[in-house]
Tab-separated table of N, CA and C and ligand atoms in Angstrom:
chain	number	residue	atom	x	y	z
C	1	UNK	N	0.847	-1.190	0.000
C	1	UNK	CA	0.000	0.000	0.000
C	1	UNK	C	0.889	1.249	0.000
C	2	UNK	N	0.466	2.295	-0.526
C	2	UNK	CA	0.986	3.621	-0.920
C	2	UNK	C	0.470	4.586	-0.271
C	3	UNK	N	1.218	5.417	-0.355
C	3	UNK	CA	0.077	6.803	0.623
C	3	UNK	C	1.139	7.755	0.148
C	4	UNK	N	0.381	8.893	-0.981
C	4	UNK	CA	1.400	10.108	-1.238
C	4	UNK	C	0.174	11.175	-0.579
C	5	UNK	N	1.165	12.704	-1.019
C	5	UNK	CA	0.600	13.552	-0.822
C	5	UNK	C	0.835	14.588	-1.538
C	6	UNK	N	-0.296	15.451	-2.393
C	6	UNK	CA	-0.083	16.436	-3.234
C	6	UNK	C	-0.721	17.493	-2.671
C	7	UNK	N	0.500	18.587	-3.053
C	7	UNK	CA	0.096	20.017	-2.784
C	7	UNK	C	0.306	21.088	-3.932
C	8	UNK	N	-0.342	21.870	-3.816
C	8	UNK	CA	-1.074	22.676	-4.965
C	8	UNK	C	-0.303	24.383	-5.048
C	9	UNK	N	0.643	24.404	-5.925
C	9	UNK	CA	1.095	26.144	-5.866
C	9	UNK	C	0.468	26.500	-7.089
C	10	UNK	N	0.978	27.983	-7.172
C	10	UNK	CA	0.266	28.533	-8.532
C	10	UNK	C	1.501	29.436	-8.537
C	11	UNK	N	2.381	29.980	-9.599
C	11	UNK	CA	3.122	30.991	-10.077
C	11	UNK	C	2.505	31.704	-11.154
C	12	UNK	N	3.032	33.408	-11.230
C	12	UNK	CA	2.350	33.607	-12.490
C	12	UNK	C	3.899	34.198	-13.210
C	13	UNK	N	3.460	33.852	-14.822
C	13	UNK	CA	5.293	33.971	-15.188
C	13	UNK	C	4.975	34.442	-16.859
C	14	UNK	N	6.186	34.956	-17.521
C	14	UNK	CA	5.563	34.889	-18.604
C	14	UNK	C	6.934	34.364	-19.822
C	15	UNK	N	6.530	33.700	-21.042
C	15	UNK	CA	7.380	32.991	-21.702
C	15	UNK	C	7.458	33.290	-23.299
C	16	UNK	N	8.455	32.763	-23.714
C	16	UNK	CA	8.769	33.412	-25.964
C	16	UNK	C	8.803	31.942	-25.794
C	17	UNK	N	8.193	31.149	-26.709
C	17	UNK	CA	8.890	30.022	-27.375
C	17	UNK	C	9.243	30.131	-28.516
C	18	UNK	N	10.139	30.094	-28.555
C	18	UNK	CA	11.656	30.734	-29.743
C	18	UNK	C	12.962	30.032	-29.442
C	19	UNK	N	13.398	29.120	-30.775
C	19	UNK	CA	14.829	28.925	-30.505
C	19	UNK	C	15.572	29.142	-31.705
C	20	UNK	N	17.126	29.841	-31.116
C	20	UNK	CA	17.726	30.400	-31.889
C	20	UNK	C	18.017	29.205	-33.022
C	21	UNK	N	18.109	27.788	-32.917
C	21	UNK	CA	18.496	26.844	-33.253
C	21	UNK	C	17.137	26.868	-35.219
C	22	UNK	N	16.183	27.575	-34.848
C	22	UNK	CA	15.323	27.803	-36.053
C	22	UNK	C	15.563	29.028	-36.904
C	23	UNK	N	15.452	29.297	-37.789
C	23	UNK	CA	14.985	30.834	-38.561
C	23	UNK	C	13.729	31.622	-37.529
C	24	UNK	N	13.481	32.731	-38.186
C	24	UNK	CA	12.559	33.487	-37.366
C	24	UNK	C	10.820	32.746	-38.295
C	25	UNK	N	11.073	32.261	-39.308
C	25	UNK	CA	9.859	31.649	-40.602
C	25	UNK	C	9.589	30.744	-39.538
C	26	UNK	N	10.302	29.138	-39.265
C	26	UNK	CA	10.547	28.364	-38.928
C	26	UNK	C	9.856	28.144	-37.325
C	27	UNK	N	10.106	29.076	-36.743
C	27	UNK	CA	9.641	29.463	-35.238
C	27	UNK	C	8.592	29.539	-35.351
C	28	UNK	N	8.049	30.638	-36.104
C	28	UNK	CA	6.754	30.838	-36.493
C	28	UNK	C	5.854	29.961	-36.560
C	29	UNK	N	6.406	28.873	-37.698
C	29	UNK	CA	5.222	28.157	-37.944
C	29	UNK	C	5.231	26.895	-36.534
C	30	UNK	N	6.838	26.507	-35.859
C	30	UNK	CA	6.556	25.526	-35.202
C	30	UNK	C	5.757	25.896	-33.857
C	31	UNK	N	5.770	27.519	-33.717
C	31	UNK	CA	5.488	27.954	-32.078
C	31	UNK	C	4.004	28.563	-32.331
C	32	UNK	N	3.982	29.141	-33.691
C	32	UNK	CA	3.087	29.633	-33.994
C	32	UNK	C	3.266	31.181	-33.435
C	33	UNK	N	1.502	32.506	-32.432
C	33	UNK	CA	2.021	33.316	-32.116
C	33	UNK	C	2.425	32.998	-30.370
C	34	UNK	N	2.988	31.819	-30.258
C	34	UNK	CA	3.604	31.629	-28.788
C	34	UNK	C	4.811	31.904	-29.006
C	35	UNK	N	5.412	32.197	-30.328
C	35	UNK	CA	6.158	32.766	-30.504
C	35	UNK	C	6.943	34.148	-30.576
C	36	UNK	N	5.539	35.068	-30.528
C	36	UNK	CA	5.863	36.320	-30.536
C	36	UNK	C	6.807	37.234	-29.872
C	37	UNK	N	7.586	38.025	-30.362
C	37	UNK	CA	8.971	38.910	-29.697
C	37	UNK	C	8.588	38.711	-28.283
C	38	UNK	N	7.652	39.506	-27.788
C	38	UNK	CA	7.540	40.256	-26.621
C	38	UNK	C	7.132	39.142	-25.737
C	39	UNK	N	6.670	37.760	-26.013
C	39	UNK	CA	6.589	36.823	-25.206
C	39	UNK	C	4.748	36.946	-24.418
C	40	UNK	N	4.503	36.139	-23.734
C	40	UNK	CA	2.856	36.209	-23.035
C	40	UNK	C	3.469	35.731	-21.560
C	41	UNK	N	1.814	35.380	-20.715
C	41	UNK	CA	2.141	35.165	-19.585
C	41	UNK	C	1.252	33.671	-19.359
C	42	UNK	N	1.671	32.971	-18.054
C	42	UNK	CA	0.533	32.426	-17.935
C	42	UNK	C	0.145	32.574	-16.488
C	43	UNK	N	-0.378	31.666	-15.886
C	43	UNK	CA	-1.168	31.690	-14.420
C	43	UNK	C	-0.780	29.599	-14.320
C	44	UNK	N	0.467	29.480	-13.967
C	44	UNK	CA	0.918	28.285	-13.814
C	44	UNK	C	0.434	27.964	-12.692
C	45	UNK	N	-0.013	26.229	-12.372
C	45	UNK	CA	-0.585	25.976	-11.309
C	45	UNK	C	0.417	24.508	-11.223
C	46	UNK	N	1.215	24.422	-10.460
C	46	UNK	CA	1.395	23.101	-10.512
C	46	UNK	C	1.408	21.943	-8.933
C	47	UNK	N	1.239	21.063	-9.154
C	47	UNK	CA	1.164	19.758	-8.428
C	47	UNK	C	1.969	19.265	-8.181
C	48	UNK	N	2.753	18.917	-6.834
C	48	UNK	CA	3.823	18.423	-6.219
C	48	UNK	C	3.386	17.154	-5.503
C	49	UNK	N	3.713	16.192	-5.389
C	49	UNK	CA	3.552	14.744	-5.190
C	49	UNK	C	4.559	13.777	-4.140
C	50	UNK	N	4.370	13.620	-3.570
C	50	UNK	CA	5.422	13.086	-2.528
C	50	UNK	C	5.013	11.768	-1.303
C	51	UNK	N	5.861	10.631	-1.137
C	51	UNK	CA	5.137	9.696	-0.992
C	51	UNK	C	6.665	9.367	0.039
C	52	UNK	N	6.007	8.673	0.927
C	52	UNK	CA	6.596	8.149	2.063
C	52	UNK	C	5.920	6.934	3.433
C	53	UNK	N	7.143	6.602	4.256
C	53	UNK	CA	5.814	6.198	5.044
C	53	UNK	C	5.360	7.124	6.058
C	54	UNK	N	4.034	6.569	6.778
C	54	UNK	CA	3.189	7.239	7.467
C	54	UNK	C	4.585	7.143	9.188
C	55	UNK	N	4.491	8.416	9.596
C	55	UNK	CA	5.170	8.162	10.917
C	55	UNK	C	4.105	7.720	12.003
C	56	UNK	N	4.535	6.694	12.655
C	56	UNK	CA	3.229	6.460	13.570
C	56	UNK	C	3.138	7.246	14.913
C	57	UNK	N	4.432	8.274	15.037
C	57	UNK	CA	4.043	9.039	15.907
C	57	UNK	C	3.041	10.114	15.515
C	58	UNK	N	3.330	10.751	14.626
C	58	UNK	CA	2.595	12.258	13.899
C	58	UNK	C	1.630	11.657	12.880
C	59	UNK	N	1.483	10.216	12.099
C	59	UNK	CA	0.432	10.092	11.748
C	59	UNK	C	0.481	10.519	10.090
C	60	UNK	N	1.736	11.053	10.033
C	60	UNK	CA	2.008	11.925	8.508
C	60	UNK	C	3.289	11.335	7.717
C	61	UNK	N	3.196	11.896	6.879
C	61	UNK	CA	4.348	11.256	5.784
C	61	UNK	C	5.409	12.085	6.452
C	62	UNK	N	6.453	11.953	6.816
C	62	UNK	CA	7.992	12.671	7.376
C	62	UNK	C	8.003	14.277	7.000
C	63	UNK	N	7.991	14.985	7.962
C	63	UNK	CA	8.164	16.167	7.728
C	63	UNK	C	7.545	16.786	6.608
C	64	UNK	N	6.194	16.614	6.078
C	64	UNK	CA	5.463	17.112	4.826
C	64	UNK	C	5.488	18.748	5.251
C	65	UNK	N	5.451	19.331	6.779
C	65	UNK	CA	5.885	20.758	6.514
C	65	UNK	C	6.657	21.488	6.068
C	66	UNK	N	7.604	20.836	5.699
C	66	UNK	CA	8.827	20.978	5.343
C	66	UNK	C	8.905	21.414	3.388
C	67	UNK	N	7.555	20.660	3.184
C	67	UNK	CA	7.539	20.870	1.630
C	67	UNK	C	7.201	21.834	1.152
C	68	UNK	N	6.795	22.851	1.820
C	68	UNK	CA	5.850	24.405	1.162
C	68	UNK	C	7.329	25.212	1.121
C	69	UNK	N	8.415	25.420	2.104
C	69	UNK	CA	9.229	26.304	1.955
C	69	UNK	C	10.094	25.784	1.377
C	70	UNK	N	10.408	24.249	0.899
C	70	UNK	CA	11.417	23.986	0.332
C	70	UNK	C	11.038	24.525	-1.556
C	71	UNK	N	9.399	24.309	-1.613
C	71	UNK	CA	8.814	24.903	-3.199
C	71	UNK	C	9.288	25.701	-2.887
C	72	UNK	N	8.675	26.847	-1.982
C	72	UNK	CA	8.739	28.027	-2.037
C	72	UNK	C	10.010	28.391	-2.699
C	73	UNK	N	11.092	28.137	-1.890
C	73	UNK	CA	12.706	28.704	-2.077
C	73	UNK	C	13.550	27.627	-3.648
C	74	UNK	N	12.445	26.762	-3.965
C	74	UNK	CA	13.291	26.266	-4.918
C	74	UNK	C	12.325	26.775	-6.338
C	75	UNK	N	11.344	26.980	-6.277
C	75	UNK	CA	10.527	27.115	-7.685
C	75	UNK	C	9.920	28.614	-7.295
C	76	UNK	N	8.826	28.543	-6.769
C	76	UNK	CA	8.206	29.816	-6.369
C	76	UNK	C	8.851	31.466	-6.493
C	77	UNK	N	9.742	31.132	-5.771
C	77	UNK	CA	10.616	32.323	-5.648
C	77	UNK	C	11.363	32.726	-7.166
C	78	UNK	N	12.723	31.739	-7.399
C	78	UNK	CA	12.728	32.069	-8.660
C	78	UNK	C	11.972	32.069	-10.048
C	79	UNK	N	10.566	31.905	-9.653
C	79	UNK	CA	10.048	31.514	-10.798
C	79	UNK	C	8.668	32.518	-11.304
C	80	UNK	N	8.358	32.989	-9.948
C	80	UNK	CA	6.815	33.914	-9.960
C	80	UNK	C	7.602	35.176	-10.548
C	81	UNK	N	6.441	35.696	-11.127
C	81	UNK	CA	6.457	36.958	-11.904
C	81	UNK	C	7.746	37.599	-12.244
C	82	UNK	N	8.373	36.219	-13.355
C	82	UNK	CA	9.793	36.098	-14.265
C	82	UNK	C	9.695	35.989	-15.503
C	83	UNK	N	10.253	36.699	-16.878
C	83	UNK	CA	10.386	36.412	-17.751
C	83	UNK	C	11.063	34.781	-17.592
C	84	UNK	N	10.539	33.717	-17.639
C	84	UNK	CA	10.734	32.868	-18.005
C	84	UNK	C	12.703	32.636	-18.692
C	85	UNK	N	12.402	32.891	-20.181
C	85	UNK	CA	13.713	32.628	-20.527
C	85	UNK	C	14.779	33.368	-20.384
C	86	UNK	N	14.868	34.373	-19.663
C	86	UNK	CA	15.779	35.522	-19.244
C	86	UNK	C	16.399	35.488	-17.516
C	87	UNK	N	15.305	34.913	-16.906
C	87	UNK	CA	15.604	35.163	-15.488
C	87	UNK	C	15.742	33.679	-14.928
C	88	UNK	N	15.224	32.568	-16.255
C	88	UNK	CA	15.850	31.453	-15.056
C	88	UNK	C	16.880	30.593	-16.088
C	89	UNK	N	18.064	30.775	-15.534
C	89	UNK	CA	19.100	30.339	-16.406
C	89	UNK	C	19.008	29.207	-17.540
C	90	UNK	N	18.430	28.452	-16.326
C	90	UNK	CA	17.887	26.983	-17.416
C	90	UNK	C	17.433	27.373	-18.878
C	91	UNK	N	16.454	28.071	-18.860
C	91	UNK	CA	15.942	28.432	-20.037
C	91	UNK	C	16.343	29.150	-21.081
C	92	UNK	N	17.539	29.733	-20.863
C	92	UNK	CA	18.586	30.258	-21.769
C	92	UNK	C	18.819	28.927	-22.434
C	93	UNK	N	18.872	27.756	-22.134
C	93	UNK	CA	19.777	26.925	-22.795
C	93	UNK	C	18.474	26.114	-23.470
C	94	UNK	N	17.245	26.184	-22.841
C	94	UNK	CA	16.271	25.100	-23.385
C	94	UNK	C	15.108	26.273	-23.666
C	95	UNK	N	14.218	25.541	-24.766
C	95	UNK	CA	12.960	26.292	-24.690
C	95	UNK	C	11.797	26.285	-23.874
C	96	UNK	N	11.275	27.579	-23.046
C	96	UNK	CA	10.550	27.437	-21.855
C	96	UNK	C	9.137	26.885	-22.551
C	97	UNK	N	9.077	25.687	-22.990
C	97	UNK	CA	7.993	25.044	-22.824
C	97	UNK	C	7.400	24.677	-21.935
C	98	UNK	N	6.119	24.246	-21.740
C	98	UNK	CA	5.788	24.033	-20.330
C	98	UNK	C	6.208	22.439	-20.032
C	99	UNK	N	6.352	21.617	-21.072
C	99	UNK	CA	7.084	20.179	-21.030
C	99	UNK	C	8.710	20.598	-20.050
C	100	UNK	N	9.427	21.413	-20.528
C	100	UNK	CA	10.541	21.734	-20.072
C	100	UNK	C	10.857	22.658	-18.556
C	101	UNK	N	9.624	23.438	-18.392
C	101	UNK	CA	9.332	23.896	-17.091
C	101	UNK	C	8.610	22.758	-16.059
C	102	UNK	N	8.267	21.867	-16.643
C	102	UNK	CA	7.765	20.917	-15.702
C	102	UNK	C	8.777	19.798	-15.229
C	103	UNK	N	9.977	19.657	-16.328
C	103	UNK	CA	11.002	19.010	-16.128
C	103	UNK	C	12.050	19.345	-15.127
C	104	UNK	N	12.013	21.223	-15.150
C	104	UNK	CA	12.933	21.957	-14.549
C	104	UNK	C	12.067	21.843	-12.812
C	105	UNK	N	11.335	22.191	-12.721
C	105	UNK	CA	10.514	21.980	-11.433
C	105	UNK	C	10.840	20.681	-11.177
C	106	UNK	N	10.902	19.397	-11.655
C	106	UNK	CA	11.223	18.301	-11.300
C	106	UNK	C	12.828	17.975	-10.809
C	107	UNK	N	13.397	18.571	-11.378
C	107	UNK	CA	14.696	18.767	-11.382
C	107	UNK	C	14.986	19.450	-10.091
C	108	UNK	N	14.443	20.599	-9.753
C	108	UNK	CA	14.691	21.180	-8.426
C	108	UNK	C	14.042	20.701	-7.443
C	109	UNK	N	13.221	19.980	-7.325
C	109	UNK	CA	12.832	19.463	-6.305
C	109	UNK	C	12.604	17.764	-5.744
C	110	UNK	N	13.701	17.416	-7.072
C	110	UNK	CA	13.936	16.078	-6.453
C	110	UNK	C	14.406	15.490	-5.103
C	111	UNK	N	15.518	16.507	-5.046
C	111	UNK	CA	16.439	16.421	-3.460
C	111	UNK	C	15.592	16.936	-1.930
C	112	UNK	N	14.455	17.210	-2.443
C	112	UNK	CA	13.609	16.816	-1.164
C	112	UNK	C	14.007	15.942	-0.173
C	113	UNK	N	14.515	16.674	1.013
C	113	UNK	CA	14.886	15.188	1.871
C	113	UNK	C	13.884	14.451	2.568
C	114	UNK	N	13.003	15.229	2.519
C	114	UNK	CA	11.505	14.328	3.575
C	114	UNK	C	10.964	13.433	3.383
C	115	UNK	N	11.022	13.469	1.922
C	115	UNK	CA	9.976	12.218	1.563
C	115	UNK	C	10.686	12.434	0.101
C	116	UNK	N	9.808	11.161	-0.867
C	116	UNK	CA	10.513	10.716	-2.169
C	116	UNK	C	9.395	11.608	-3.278
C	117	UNK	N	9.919	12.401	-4.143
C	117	UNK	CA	9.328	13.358	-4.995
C	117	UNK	C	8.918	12.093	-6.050
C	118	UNK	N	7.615	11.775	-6.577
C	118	UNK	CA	6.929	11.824	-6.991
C	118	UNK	C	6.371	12.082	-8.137
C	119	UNK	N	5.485	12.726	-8.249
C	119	UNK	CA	5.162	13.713	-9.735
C	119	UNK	C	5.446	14.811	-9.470
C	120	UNK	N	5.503	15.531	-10.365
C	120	UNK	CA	5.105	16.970	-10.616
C	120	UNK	C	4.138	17.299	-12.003
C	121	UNK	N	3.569	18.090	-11.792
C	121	UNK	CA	1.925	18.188	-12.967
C	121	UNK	C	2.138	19.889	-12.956
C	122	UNK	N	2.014	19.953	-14.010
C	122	UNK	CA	2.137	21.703	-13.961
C	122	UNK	C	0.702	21.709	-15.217
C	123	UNK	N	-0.234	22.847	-14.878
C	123	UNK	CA	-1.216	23.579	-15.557
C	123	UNK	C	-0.761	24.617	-16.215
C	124	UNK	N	-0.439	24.794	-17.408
C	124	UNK	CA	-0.152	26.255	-17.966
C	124	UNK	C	-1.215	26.880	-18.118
C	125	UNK	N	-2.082	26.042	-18.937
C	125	UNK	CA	-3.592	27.018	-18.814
C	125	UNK	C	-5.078	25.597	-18.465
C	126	UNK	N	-6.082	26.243	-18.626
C	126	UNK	CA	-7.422	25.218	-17.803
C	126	UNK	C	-7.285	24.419	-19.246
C	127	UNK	N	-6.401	24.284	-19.968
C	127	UNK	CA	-6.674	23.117	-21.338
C	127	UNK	C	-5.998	22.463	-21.323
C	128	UNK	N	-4.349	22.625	-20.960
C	128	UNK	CA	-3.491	21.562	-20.743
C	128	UNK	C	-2.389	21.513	-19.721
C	129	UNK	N	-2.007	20.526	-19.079
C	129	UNK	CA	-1.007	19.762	-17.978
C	129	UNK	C	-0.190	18.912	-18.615
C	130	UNK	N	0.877	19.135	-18.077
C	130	UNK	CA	1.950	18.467	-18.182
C	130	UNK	C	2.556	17.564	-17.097
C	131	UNK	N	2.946	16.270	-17.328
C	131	UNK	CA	2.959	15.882	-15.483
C	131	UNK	C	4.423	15.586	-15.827
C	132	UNK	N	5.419	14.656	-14.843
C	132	UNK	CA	6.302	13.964	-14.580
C	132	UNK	C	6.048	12.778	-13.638
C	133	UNK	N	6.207	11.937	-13.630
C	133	UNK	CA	6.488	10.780	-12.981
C	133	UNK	C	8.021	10.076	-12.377
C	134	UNK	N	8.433	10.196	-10.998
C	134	UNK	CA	9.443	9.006	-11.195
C	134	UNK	C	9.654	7.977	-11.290
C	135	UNK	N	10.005	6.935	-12.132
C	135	UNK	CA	10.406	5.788	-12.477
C	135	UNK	C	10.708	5.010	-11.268
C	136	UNK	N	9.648	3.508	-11.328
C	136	UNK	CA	10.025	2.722	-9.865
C	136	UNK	C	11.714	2.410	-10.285
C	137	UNK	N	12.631	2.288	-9.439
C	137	UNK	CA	14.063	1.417	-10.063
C	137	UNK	C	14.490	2.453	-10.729
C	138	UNK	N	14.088	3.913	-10.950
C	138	UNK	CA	15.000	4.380	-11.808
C	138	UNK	C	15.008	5.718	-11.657
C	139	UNK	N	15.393	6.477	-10.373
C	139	UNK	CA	14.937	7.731	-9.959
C	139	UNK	C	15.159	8.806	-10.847
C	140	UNK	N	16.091	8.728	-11.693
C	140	UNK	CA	16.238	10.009	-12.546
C	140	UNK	C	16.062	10.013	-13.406
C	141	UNK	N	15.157	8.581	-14.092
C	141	UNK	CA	14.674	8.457	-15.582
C	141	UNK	C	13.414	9.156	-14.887
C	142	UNK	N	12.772	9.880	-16.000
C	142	UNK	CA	11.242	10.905	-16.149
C	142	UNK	C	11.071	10.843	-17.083
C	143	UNK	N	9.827	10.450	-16.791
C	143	UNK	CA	8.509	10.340	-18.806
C	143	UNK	C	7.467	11.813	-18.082
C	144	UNK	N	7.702	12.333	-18.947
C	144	UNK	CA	6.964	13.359	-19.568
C	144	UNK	C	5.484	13.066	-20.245
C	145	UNK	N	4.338	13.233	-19.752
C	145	UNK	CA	3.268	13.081	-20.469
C	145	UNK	C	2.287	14.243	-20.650
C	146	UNK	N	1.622	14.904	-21.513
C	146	UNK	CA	1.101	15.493	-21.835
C	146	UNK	C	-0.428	15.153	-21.961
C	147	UNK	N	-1.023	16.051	-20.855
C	147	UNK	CA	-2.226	16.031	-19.995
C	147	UNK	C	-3.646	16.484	-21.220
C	148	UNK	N	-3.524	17.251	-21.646
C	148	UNK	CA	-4.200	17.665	-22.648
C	148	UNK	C	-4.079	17.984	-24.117
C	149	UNK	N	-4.383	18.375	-25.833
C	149	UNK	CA	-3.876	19.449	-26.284
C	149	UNK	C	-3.875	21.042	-25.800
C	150	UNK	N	-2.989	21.361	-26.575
C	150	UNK	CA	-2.722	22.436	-26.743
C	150	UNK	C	-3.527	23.738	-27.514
C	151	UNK	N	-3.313	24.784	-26.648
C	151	UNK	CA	-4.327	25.819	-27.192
C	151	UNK	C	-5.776	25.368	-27.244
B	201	NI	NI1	2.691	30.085	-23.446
């Protein structure tokens, strides 16, 4: 038997999907106008997942208080009301897709020491989610699945 626990943030951020690796034609047609210079925003909501055992003193998964300030200081902070590909380094190098922001959130908050990270599910907008999963046997393999289409 299993017993996780998910908790719910929201950032608001805004993103270009544009890579230099295309023409400016090329971008266009693959990003469409999510491509546009000046970039948009969204109202990100994502889902943090974390699974452990129950302590039978406290009744709770190990230190689950522990998980709001560790988001906080690992995603939240650098991440709320940020140009996306300018202010979080990562994204200089990758395109801030929300596949790739959900990867990067996974990425920072694997080393959770309280308990074992889980999923992460990020909402870019009420049409589509993006989740992560960790792999039983294989903590740093992540499948990427895509919750809805797009737009
Ligand atoms: Ni977007």
């Amino acid at each position: 038997m299993k017993i996780s626990l998910t908790k719910r943030y929201r950032f608001a951020a805004s993103h270009r999907l544009y890579t230099p690796r295309l023409s400016e034609a090329e971008n266009k047609r693959v990003y469409g106008k999510c491509s546009n210079a000046y970039g948009h925003g969204h109202n990100y909501v994502v889902e943090v997942t974390v699974t452990g055992p129950v302590d039978p003193e406290t009744g709770m998964i190990a230190n689950v208080g522990e998980l709001d300030p560790f988001v906080q200081r690992e995603v939240i902070e650098p991440f709320d009301q940020r140009f996306l590909n300018e202010e979080v380094p990562e994204f200089r190098e990758q395109v801030a897709t929300t596949e790739n922001v959900c990867r990067e959130i996974f990425r920072r908050l694997k080393s959770f020491p309280s308990a074992k990270l889980e999923r992460v599910r990020v909402e870019e907008t009420s049409k589509n989610s993006f989740e992560i999963e960790a792999d039983v046997g294989a903590f740093d393999e992540v499948r990427v699945s895509r919750g809805a289409t797009t737009q």
